Coordinates of C-alpha atoms in Angstrom, one line a residue:
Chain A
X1 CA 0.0 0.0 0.0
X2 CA 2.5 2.5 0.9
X3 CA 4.7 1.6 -2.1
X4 CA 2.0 3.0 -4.4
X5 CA 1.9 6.3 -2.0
X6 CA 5.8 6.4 -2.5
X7 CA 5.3 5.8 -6.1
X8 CA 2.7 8.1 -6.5
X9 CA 4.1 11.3 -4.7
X10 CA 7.4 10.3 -6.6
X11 CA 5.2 10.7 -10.0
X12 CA 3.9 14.0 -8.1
X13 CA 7.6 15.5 -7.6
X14 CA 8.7 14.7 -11.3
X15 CA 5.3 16.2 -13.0
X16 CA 6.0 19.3 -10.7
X17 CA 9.7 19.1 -12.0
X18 CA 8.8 19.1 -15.8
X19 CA 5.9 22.1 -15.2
X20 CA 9.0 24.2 -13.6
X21 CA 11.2 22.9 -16.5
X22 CA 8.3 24.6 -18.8
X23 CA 8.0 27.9 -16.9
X24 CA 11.4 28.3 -16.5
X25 CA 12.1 28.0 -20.2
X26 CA 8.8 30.5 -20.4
X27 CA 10.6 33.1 -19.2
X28 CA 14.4 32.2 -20.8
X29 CA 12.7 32.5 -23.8
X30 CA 10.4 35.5 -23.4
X31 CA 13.7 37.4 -22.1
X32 CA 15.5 36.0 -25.5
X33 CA 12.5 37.0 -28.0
X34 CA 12.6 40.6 -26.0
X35 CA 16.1 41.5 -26.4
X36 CA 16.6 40.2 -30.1
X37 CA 13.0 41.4 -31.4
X38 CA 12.5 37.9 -32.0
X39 CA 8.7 37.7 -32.9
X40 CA 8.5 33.8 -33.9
X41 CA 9.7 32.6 -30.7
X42 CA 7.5 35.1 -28.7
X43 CA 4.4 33.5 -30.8
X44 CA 5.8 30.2 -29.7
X45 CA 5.6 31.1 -26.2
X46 CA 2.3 32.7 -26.4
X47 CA 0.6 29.4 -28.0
X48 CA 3.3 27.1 -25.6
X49 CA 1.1 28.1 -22.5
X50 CA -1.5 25.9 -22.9
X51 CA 0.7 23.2 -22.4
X52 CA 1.7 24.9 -19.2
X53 CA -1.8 25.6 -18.5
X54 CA -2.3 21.2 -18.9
X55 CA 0.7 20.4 -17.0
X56 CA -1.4 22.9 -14.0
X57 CA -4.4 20.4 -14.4
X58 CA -2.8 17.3 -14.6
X59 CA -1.3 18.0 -11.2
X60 CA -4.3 19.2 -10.1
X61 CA -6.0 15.9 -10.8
X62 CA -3.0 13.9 -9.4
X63 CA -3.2 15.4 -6.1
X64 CA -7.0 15.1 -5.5
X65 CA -6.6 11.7 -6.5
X66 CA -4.2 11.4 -3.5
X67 CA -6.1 13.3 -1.3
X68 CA -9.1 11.1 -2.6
X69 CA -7.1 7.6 -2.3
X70 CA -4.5 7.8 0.0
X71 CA -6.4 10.3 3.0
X72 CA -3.0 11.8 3.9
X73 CA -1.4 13.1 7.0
X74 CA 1.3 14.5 8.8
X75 CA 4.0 15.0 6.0
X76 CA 2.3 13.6 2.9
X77 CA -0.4 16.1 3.6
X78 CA 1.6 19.1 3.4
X79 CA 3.6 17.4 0.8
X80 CA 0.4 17.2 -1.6
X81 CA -1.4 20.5 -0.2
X82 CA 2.2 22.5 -0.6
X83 CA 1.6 21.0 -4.4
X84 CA -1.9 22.1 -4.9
X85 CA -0.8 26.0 -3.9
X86 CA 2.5 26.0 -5.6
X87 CA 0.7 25.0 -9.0
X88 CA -1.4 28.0 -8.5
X89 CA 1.8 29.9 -8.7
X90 CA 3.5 28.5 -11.3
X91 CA 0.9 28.7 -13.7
X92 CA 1.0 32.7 -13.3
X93 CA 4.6 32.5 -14.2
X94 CA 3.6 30.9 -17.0
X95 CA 1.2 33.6 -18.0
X96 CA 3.6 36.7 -16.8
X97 CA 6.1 34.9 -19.4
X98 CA 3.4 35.2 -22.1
X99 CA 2.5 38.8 -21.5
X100 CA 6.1 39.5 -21.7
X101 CA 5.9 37.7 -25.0
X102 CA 2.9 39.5 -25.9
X103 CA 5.0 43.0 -25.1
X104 CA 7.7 41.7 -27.1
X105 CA 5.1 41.8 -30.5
X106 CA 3.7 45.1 -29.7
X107 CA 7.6 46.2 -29.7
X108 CA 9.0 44.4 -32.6
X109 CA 9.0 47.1 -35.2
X110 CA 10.4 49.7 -32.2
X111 CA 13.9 50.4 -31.7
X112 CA 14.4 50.4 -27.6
X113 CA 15.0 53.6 -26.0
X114 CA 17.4 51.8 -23.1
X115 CA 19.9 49.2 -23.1
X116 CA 17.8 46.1 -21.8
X117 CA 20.8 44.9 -19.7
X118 CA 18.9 44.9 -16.2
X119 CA 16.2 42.7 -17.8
X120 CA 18.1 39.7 -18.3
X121 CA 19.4 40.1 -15.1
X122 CA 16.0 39.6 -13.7
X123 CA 15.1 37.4 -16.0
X124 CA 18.2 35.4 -14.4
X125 CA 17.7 35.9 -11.6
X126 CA 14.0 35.0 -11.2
X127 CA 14.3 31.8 -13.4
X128 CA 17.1 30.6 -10.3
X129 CA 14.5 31.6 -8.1
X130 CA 11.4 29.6 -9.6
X131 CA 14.0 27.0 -10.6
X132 CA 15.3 26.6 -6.9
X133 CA 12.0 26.9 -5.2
X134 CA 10.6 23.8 -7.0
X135 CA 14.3 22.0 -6.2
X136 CA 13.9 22.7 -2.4
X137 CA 10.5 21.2 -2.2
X138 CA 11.6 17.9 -4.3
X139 CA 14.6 18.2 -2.1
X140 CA 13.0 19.3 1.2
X141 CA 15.7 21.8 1.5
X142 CA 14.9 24.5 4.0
X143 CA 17.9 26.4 3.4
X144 CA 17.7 26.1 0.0
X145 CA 13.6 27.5 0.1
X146 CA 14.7 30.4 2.4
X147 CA 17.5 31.7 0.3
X148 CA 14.9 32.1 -2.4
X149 CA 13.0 34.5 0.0
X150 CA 15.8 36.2 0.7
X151 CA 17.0 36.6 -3.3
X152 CA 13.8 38.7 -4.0
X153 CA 15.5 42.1 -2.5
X154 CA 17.6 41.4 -5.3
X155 CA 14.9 41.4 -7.9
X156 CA 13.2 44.2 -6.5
X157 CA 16.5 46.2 -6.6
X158 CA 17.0 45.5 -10.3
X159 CA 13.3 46.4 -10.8
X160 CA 13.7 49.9 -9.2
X161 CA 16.7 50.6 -10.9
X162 CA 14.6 49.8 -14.3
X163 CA 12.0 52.2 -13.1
X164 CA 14.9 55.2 -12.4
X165 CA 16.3 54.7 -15.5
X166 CA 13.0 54.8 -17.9
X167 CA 12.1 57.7 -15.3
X168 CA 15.0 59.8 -16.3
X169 CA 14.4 58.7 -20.1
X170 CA 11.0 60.2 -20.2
X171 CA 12.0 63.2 -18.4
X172 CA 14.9 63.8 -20.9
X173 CA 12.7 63.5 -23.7
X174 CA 8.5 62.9 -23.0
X175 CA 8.4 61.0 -26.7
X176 CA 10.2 58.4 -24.7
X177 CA 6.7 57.6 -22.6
X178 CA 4.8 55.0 -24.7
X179 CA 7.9 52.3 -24.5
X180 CA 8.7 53.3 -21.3
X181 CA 5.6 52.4 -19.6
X182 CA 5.7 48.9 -21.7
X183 CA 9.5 48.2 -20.6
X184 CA 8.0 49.2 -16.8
X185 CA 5.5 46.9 -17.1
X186 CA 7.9 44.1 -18.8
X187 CA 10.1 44.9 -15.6
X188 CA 7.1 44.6 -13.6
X189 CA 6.5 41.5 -14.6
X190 CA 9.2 39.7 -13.8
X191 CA 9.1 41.4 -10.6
X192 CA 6.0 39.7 -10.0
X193 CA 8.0 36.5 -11.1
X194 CA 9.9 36.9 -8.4
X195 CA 7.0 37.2 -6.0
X196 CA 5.3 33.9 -7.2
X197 CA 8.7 32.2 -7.2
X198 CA 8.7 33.3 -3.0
X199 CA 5.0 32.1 -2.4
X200 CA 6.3 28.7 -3.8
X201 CA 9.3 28.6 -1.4
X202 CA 7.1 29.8 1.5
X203 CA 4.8 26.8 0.5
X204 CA 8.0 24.5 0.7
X205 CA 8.8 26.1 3.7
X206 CA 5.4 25.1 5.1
X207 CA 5.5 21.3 3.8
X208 CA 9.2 21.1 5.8
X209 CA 7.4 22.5 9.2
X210 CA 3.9 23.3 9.0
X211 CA 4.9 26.4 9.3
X212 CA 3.7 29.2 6.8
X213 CA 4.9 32.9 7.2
X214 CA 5.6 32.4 10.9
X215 CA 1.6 31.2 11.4
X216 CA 1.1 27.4 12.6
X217 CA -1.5 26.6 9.6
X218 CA -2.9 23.3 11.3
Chain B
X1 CA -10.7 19.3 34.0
X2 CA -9.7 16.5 33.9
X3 CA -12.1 13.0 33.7
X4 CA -9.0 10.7 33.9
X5 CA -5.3 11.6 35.6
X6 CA -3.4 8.1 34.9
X7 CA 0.3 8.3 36.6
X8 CA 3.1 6.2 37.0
X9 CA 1.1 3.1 35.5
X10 CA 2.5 0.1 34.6
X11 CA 0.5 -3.4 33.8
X12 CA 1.4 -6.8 33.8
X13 CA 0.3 -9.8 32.4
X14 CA 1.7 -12.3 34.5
X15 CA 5.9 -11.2 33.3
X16 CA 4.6 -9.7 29.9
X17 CA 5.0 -6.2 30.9
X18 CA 2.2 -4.8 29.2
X19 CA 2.0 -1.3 29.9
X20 CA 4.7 1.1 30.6
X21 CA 5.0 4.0 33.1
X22 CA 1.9 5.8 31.8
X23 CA 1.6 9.2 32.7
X24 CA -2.0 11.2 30.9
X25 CA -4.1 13.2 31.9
X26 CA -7.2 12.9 30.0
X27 CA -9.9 16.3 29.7
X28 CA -13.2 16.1 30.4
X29 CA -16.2 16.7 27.9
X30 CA -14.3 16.0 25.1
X31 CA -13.2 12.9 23.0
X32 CA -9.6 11.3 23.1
X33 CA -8.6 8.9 20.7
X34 CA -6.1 5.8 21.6
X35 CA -4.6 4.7 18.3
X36 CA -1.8 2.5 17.7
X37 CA -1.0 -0.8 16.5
X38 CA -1.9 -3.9 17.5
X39 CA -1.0 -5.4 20.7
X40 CA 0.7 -1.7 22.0
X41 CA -1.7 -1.4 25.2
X42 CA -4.2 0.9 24.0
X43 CA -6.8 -1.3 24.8
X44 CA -5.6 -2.5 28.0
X45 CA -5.2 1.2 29.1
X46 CA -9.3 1.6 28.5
X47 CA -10.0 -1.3 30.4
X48 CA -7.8 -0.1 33.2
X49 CA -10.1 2.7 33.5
X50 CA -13.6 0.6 35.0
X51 CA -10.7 -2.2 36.0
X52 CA -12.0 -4.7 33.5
X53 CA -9.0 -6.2 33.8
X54 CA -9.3 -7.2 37.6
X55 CA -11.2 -10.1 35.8
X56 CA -8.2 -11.0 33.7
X57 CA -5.9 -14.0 35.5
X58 CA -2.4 -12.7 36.2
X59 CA -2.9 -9.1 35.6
X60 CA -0.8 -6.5 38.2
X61 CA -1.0 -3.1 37.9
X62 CA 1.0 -0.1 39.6
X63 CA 0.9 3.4 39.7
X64 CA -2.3 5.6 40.4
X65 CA -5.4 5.9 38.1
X66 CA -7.8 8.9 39.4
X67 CA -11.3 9.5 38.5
X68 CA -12.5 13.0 38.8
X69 CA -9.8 13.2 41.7
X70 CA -10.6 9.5 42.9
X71 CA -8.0 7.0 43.2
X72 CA -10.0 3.8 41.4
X73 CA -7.7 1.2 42.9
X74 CA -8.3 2.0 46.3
X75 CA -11.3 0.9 47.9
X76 CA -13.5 2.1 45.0
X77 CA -17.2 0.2 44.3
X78 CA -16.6 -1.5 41.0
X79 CA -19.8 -1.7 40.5
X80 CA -20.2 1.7 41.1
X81 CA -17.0 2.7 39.1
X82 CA -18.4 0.6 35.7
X83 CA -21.5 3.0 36.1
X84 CA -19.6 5.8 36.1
X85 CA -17.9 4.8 33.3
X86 CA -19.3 3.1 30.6
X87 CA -17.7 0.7 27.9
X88 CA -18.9 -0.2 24.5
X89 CA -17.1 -2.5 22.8
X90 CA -15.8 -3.5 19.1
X91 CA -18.9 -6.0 18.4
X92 CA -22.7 -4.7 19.4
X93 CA -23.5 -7.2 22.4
X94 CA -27.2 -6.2 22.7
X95 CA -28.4 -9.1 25.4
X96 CA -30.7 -11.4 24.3
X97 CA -33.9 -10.1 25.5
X98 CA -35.6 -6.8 24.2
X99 CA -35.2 -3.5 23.0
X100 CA -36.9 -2.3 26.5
X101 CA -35.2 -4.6 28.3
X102 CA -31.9 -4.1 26.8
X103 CA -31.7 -0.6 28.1
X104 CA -33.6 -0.8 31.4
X105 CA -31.1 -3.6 32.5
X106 CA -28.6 -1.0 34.3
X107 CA -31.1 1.0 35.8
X108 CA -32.9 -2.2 37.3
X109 CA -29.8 -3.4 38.8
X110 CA -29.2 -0.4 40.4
X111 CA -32.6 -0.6 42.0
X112 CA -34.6 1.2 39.8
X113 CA -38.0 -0.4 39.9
X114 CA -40.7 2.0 38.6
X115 CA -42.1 1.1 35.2
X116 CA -42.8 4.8 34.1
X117 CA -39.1 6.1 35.7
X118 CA -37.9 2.7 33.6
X119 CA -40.0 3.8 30.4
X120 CA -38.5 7.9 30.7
X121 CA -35.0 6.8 31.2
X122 CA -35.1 4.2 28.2
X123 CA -36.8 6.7 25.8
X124 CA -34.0 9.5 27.0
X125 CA -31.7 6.8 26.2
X126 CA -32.9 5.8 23.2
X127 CA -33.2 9.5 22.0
X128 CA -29.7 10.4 23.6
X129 CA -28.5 7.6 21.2
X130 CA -30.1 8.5 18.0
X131 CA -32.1 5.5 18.0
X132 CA -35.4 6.1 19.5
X133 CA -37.1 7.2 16.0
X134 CA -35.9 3.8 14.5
X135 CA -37.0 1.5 17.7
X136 CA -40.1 3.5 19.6
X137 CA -42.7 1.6 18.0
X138 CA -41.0 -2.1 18.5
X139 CA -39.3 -1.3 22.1
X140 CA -41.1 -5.3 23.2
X141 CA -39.0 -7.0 20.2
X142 CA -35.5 -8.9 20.1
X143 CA -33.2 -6.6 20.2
X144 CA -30.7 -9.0 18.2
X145 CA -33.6 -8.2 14.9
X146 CA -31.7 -5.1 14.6
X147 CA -29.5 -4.5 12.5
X148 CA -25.2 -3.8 12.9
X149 CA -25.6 -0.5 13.4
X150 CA -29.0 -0.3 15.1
X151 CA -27.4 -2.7 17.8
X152 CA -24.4 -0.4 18.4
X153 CA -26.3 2.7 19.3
X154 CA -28.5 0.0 21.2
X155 CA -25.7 -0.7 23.1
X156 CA -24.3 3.0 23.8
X157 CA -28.2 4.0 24.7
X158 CA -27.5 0.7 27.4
X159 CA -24.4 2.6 28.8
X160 CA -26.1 5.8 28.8
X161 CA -29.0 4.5 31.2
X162 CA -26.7 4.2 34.2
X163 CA -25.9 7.8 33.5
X164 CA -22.0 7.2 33.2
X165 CA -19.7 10.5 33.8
X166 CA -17.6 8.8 30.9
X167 CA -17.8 6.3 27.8
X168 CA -14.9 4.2 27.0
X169 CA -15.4 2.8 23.5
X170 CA -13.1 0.0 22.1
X171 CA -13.4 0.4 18.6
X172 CA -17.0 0.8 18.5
X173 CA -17.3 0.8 14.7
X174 CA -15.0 -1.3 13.3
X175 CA -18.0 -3.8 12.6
X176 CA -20.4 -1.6 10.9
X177 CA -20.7 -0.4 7.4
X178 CA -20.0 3.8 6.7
X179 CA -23.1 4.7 7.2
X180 CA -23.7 3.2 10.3
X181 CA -20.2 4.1 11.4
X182 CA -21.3 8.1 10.4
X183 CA -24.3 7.6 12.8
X184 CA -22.3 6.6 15.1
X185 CA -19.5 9.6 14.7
X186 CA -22.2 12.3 15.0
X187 CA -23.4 10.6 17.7
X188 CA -20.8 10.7 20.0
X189 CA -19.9 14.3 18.9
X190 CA -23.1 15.3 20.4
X191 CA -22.7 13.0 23.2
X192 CA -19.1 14.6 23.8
X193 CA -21.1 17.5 25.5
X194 CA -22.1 15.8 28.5
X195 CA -19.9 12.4 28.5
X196 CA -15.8 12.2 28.3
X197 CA -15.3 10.2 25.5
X198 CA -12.2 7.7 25.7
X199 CA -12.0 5.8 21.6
X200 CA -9.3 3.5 20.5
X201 CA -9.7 3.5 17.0
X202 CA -7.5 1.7 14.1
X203 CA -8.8 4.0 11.6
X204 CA -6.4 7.2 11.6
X205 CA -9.4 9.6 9.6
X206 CA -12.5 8.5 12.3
X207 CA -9.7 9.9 14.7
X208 CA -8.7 13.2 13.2
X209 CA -12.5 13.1 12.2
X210 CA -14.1 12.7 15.6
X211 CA -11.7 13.1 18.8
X212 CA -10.1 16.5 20.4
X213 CA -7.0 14.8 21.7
X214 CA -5.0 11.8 20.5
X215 CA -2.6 9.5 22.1
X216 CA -0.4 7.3 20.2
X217 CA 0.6 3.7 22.0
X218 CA 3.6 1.9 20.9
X219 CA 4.7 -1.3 22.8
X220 CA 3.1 -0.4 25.9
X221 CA 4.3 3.1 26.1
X222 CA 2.7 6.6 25.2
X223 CA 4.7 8.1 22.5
X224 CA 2.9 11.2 22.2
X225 CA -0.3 13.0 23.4
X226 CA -1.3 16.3 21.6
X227 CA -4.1 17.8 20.3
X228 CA -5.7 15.5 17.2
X229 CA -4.6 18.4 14.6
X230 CA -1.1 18.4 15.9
X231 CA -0.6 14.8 16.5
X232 CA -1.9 14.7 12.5
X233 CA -0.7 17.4 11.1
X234 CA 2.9 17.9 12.4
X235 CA 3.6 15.0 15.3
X236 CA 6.7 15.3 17.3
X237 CA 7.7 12.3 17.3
X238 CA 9.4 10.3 14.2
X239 CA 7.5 6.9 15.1
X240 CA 4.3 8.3 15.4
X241 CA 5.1 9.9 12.2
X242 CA 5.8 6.8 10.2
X243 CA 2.9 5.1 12.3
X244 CA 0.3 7.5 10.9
X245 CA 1.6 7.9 7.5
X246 CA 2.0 4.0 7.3
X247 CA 5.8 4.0 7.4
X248 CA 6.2 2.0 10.2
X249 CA 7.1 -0.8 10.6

């Protein structure tokens, strides 16, 4: 009996590791059709969300069919509930890396008023973030979930800096306005990113001690 | 308050040393569950409490066991102990007589002799039971024509009669079908306001389901006693862990 519960929360872990795999490659490749104009593989992205949007419901269906079958407590219960939220999460990466996609088409034909390098570093350093949040629950990895909290002062810096810069660029010259507020809300996006990435960790978090944002849940 | 204060307990079975150094303190008005797994003393600890096993040959016991403040082991009325607390057990024993009778037995052998102070307790029992809708208009028939679950509740309105302070219940619905077992489940959480409520239970979801306090047995000792949600949820204790998740073992 517990074999098949192993099995099955094994099959959980890996269908949670191939959805990150797909959100994380979501945003690579958002950041990569943004910075060279690249309008196909935006398109790709925008149509690829479905599958994301499947891989959501399939895990969906897996973890009520454990909650269903196997009655879980103690640790498989925050193991399968931690699941159910983080999905919920992941699939909005998957649709912030779409609207940047989406951004990216409504700026193909425009040359870019800024260098884009602080984008890619957010794009880096959110795809570690989502990438490591998912590893520390597979892993049970505390550290590993809290140092993910911790990173998003990083990404909130980097956003902030964004926001100076197009600030000072529509100061400087007020023609600069329209792609400014689409860069700010490309920047916000993976801002937001970041955020989901830390909701997952503080899920993991919560499957390691039942404990989520300081509050005993059960 | 507390219905039971159980400390420094240890049982034997002749040299099986069946339970170990018990110390619980068990709350009044509410329900504890006993789980564990087979053969780790949870039952033997219930039947400590109305010293059902003073009948068993062999059987020494130590420590001190207090009802409502009473020490039971010294110079207590068993009799009067097993009215004020009741047992129900695994398989409905209804006694082979009637419905009436069934529940009136208690109350007659504690002199009760009035047939309308007879008929008012049974009904209240009855009703108290969830029962009396399904048996008031056959209260003169067998009570063995009812069915599983019909019995059980017969059997729980018997312990009520005698107006116990608290109802032990050794797996009390192991033997019925879900429906009958859900009958049972909301009956004893309505029963939990008046009556402590002492379960041992194999099935872990009737005791996260049902019971305010758990206590986990293993090999004659209390691992851990918390709350049901914490012993469930996030247990202390590694074995009870891998005892609840199925691990063990």
């Amino acid at each position: 009996m517990r074999s098949r519960f192993d099995e099955q929360l094994t099959e959980l872990n890996n269908t949670l590791i191939e959805m990150g795999a797909l959100i994380e490659s979501a945003i690579a490749k958002a950041t990569k059709a943004l910075e060279a104009h690249d309008t196909q593989l935006a398109r790709e992205i925008i149509a690829g969300d479905d599958i994301i949007n499947e891989k959501e419901k399939e895990i969906e269906r897996l973890c009520l069919k454990l909650l269903l079958n196997q009655q879980p407590v103690a640790r498989d219960l925050r193991q399968i509930s931690t699941a159910l939220k983080m999905i919920t999460d992941m699939e909005r990466i998957g649709d912030h890396a779409q609207d940047i996609s989406e951004l990216c088409l409504l700026l193909s034909e425009q040359e870019y008023i800024m260098n884009l390098d602080l984008i890619p570093k957010m794009a880096i350093t959110t795809i570690n973030m989502v990438t490591e949040s998912i590893d520390a629950f597979v892993r049970k990895d505390l550290e590993l979930a809290q140092s993910v909290i911790d990173r998003d002062d990083v990404v909130d810096g980097l956003y902030m800096d964004v926001k100076k810069d197009l600030i000072a660029l529509v100061r400087s010259d007020p023609d600069n306005s329209e792609q400014a507020f689409d860069l700010m809300q490309i920047a916000k996006y993976y801002e937001r990113i970041g955020d989901h990435a830390v909701n997952i960790a503080e899920w993991v978090i919560f499957s390691i001690t039942g404990i989520h944002k300081d509050t005993q849940v059960l | 308050m507390n219905c039971f204060e159980i400390k420094g307990l240890n049982l034997y079975y002749d040299k099986f040393h069946a339970l170990k150094n018990i110390d619980l303190e068990l709350e009044s008005g509410k329900i504890t569950a006993f789980i564990g797994p087979s053969g780790c003393g949870k039952s033997t600890l219930l039947k400590t409490l109305n010293r059902m096993n003073d009948l068993v040959e062999g059987c020494r016991i130590t420590g001190d066991v207090r009802l409502f403040g009473e020490d039971i082991y010294d110079d207590t009325d068993v009799n009067l102990l097993r009215r004020r607390v009741g047992m129900v057990f695994q398989k409905p024993n209804p006694f082979p007589m009637s419905i009436f009778d069934n529940v009136a037995y208690g109350p007659r052998t504690h002199g009760i002799k009035s047939r309308f102070e007879l008929g008012e307790i049974v009904e209240s029992s009855l009703r108290a039971a969830a029962i009396w809708d399904e048996v008031k208009d056959r209260l003169k028939k067998p009570a063995l024509s009812l069915s599983g679950g019909q019995q059980q509740r017969l059997c729980i309105a018997r312990a009520l009669a005698v107006s116990p302070e608290v109802l032990l219940m050794d797996e009390p619905t192991s033997a019925l079908d879900p429906i009958s077992t859900g009958k049972i489940e909301e009956l004893l959480l309505t029963l939990r306001e008046k009556y402590s409520i002492i379960i041992v239970t194999h099935n872990m979801q009737q005791a996260t389901r049902i019971s305010d306090s758990t206590a986990f047995f293993l090999l004659g000792e209390v691992i851990e006693y918390d709350s049901t949600e914490t012993v469930f949820a996030m247990p202390r204790d590694q074995r009870t862990e891998d005892y609840i998740t199925g691990r063990f073992g």
